[in-house]
PDB file of C-alpha atoms in Angstrom:
ATOM      1  CA  HIS A  11     -20.767-217.624-177.131  1.00  0.00           C
ATOM      2  CA  LYS A  12     -21.687-214.952-174.662  1.00  0.00           C
ATOM      3  CA  GLU A  13     -21.842-217.808-171.895  1.00  0.00           C
ATOM      4  CA  CYS A  14     -18.373-219.380-172.542  1.00  0.00           C
ATOM      5  CA  LEU A  15     -16.907-216.441-171.634  1.00  0.00           C
ATOM      6  CA  GLN A  16     -15.346-216.327-168.282  1.00  0.00           C
ATOM      7  CA  LEU A  17     -13.647-212.629-167.560  1.00  0.00           C
ATOM      8  CA  GLY A  18     -10.626-211.546-165.181  1.00  0.00           C
ATOM      9  CA  ASN A  19      -7.957-208.721-164.556  1.00  0.00           C
ATOM     10  CA  GLY A  20      -5.607-211.304-165.517  1.00  0.00           C
ATOM     11  CA  ALA A  21      -4.076-215.625-165.125  1.00  0.00           C
ATOM     12  CA  SER A  22      -3.582-215.197-161.481  1.00  0.00           C
ATOM     13  CA  GLU A  23      -7.489-214.903-160.478  1.00  0.00           C
ATOM     14  CA  LEU A  24      -9.370-216.324-163.637  1.00  0.00           C
ATOM     15  CA  ILE A  25      -7.592-219.450-162.126  1.00  0.00           C
ATOM     16  CA  ASP A  26      -8.670-218.631-159.034  1.00  0.00           C
ATOM     17  CA  LEU A  27     -12.193-217.808-160.039  1.00  0.00           C
ATOM     18  CA  VAL A  28     -12.502-221.323-161.475  1.00  0.00           C
ATOM     19  CA  ILE A  29     -10.864-223.296-158.937  1.00  0.00           C
ATOM     20  CA  ARG A  30     -12.948-221.807-156.702  1.00  0.00           C
ATOM     21  CA  ALA A  31     -16.180-222.739-159.391  1.00  0.00           C
ATOM     22  CA  CYS A  32     -15.582-226.513-158.170  1.00  0.00           C
ATOM     23  CA  THR A  33     -18.724-227.612-156.608  1.00  0.00           C
ATOM     24  CA  THR A  34     -16.805-230.248-154.004  1.00  0.00           C
ATOM     25  CA  VAL A  35     -13.993-229.071-152.069  1.00  0.00           C
ATOM     26  CA  GLY A  36     -11.051-231.790-151.131  1.00  0.00           C
ATOM     27  CA  THR A  37      -8.083-233.655-152.728  1.00  0.00           C
ATOM     28  CA  TRP A  38      -6.002-231.630-155.806  1.00  0.00           C
ATOM     29  CA  ARG A  39      -2.718-232.878-157.447  1.00  0.00           C
ATOM     30  CA  PRO A  40      -0.500-231.732-160.127  1.00  0.00           C
ATOM     31  CA  GLY A  41      -0.508-233.317-163.296  1.00  0.00           C
ATOM     32  CA  PRO A  42       1.362-235.173-164.916  1.00  0.00           C
ATOM     33  CA  PHE A  43       4.473-232.613-163.817  1.00  0.00           C
ATOM     34  CA  ALA A  44       4.604-232.323-160.006  1.00  0.00           C
ATOM     35  CA  VAL A  45       6.504-228.948-160.716  1.00  0.00           C
ATOM     36  CA  GLN A  46       4.165-226.177-162.314  1.00  0.00           C
ATOM     37  CA  TYR A  47       2.944-222.937-162.049  1.00  0.00           C
ATOM     38  CA  GLU A  48       2.576-222.161-158.017  1.00  0.00           C
ATOM     39  CA  GLU A  49      -0.571-220.048-158.761  1.00  0.00           C
ATOM     40  CA  TYR A  50      -2.770-223.473-159.330  1.00  0.00           C
ATOM     41  CA  LYS A  51      -1.228-224.627-155.720  1.00  0.00           C
ATOM     42  CA  ARG A  52      -2.144-221.196-154.544  1.00  0.00           C
ATOM     43  CA  SER A  53      -5.457-221.048-155.051  1.00  0.00           C
ATOM     44  CA  ALA A  54      -5.954-224.832-154.713  1.00  0.00           C
ATOM     45  CA  GLU A  55      -5.612-224.556-150.771  1.00  0.00           C
ATOM     46  CA  ALA A  56      -6.694-220.775-150.452  1.00  0.00           C
ATOM     47  CA  ALA A  57     -10.496-222.728-151.686  1.00  0.00           C
ATOM     48  CA  GLY A  58      -9.817-225.253-149.169  1.00  0.00           C
ATOM     49  CA  PHE A  59      -8.249-228.096-151.434  1.00  0.00           C
ATOM     50  CA  THR A  60      -5.537-229.853-149.586  1.00  0.00           C
ATOM     51  CA  ARG A  61      -2.278-231.434-152.296  1.00  0.00           C
ATOM     52  CA  THR A  62      -2.055-234.996-152.636  1.00  0.00           C
ATOM     53  CA  GLU A  63       0.476-236.572-154.628  1.00  0.00           C
ATOM     54  CA  ALA A  64       0.548-236.713-158.028  1.00  0.00           C
ATOM     55  CA  GLY A  65      -0.558-240.163-158.392  1.00  0.00           C
ATOM     56  CA  ASP A  66      -3.239-240.124-156.811  1.00  0.00           C
ATOM     57  CA  ARG A  67      -6.008-240.843-158.758  1.00  0.00           C
ATOM     58  CA  SER A  68      -8.566-239.982-156.089  1.00  0.00           C
ATOM     59  CA  ALA A  69      -8.045-236.111-156.105  1.00  0.00           C
ATOM     60  CA  THR A  70     -11.161-233.911-156.546  1.00  0.00           C
ATOM     61  CA  LEU A  71      -9.081-231.870-158.553  1.00  0.00           C
ATOM     62  CA  LEU A  72      -6.792-232.035-161.747  1.00  0.00           C
ATOM     63  CA  CYS A  73      -4.225-228.743-162.371  1.00  0.00           C
ATOM     64  CA  MET A  74      -2.633-229.700-165.332  1.00  0.00           C
ATOM     65  CA  VAL A  75      -0.246-226.925-167.243  1.00  0.00           C
ATOM     66  CA  ASN A  76       1.262-228.520-170.561  1.00  0.00           C
ATOM     67  CA  PRO A  77       3.811-227.321-171.480  1.00  0.00           C
ATOM     68  CA  SER A  78       4.762-227.339-167.809  1.00  0.00           C
ATOM     69  CA  ASN A  79       5.655-223.573-166.413  1.00  0.00           C
ATOM     70  CA  PRO A  80       8.537-223.241-165.688  1.00  0.00           C
ATOM     71  CA  THR A  81      10.283-226.655-166.878  1.00  0.00           C
ATOM     72  CA  GLY A  82       8.956-227.059-169.677  1.00  0.00           C
ATOM     73  CA  ASP A  83       7.847-230.335-169.863  1.00  0.00           C
ATOM     74  CA  TYR A  84       5.080-231.174-172.234  1.00  0.00           C
ATOM     75  CA  MET A  85       3.020-233.810-173.237  1.00  0.00           C
ATOM     76  CA  PRO A  86       1.335-234.705-177.179  1.00  0.00           C
ATOM     77  CA  VAL A  87      -2.487-233.676-177.617  1.00  0.00           C
ATOM     78  CA  ASP A  88      -2.669-238.211-177.672  1.00  0.00           C
ATOM     79  CA  GLU A  89      -0.394-238.701-174.896  1.00  0.00           C
ATOM     80  CA  ILE A  90      -3.291-236.271-172.896  1.00  0.00           C
ATOM     81  CA  LYS A  91      -6.121-238.008-173.755  1.00  0.00           C
ATOM     82  CA  GLU A  92      -4.298-241.296-172.591  1.00  0.00           C
ATOM     83  CA  TYR A  93      -3.813-239.660-169.416  1.00  0.00           C
ATOM     84  CA  LEU A  94      -6.784-237.774-168.454  1.00  0.00           C
ATOM     85  CA  SER A  95      -8.687-241.373-169.854  1.00  0.00           C
ATOM     86  CA  THR A  96      -7.157-243.133-167.035  1.00  0.00           C
ATOM     87  CA  GLN A  97      -5.782-241.241-164.600  1.00  0.00           C
ATOM     88  CA  CYS A  98      -8.646-239.478-163.543  1.00  0.00           C
ATOM     89  CA  GLU A  99     -11.825-241.231-161.678  1.00  0.00           C
ATOM     90  CA  ALA A 100     -15.164-239.989-163.055  1.00  0.00           C
ATOM     91  CA  GLY A 101     -16.099-236.548-161.961  1.00  0.00           C
ATOM     92  CA  THR A 102     -13.011-234.996-161.273  1.00  0.00           C
ATOM     93  CA  MET A 103     -12.759-231.532-162.255  1.00  0.00           C
ATOM     94  CA  VAL A 104     -10.057-231.439-164.585  1.00  0.00           C
ATOM     95  CA  ILE A 105      -8.043-227.523-165.277  1.00  0.00           C
ATOM     96  CA  VAL A 106      -5.862-227.668-168.227  1.00  0.00           C
ATOM     97  CA  ASP A 107      -3.667-224.603-168.711  1.00  0.00           C
ATOM     98  CA  GLU A 108      -2.594-224.379-172.040  1.00  0.00           C
ATOM     99  CA  SER A 109      -1.596-220.440-172.178  1.00  0.00           C
ATOM    100  CA  MET A 110       2.304-221.551-173.260  1.00  0.00           C
ATOM    101  CA  HIS A 111       2.026-223.571-176.502  1.00  0.00           C
ATOM    102  CA  PRO A 112       2.717-221.407-178.885  1.00  0.00           C
ATOM    103  CA  TRP A 113       6.333-221.931-177.593  1.00  0.00           C
ATOM    104  CA  VAL A 114       5.571-225.200-178.931  1.00  0.00           C
ATOM    105  CA  GLY A 115       6.080-224.249-182.517  1.00  0.00           C
ATOM    106  CA  PRO A 116       4.099-223.013-185.368  1.00  0.00           C
ATOM    107  CA  ALA A 117       1.798-226.284-185.139  1.00  0.00           C
ATOM    108  CA  TRP A 118       0.813-225.607-181.518  1.00  0.00           C
ATOM    109  CA  ARG A 119      -2.865-225.304-182.358  1.00  0.00           C
ATOM    110  CA  GLU A 120      -2.641-228.734-183.898  1.00  0.00           C
ATOM    111  CA  ASP A 121      -1.288-230.376-181.004  1.00  0.00           C
ATOM    112  CA  SER A 122      -3.768-228.409-178.471  1.00  0.00           C
ATOM    113  CA  LEU A 123      -7.047-229.868-176.857  1.00  0.00           C
ATOM    114  CA  VAL A 124      -8.323-226.762-178.075  1.00  0.00           C
ATOM    115  CA  SER A 125      -8.172-228.976-181.526  1.00  0.00           C
ATOM    116  CA  GLN A 126      -9.890-232.263-180.045  1.00  0.00           C
ATOM    117  CA  ARG A 127     -13.596-230.632-179.297  1.00  0.00           C
ATOM    118  CA  GLU A 128     -15.367-233.798-180.251  1.00  0.00           C
ATOM    119  CA  TRP A 129     -12.873-235.620-177.783  1.00  0.00           C
ATOM    120  CA  VAL A 130     -13.525-232.852-174.848  1.00  0.00           C
TER     121      VAL A 130
END
């Protein structure tokens, strides 16, 4: 599926490109963990977003890193689905970064949104 590929020079550039592709610039929030990889903050602010509180459902962009880097906070896939279903307004752009997921354990794919294509 070539139309689904986005190539870049590493994670930082890809994060920046995805955030810049947002059609509505407004507020962004981390979630559900307040501490996470700072590249999302840098890219969102460079694209014109302003940060709001982690619990602000009206944010136009949600950046979620699971497990969180650098803290290791983790949310199982069923909890992620519930969180996204209840804590995001319709039309919110959601980025879920699961790049640290292999450290969850040998069954990490089964507990990943990648395994939830019918839900996504």
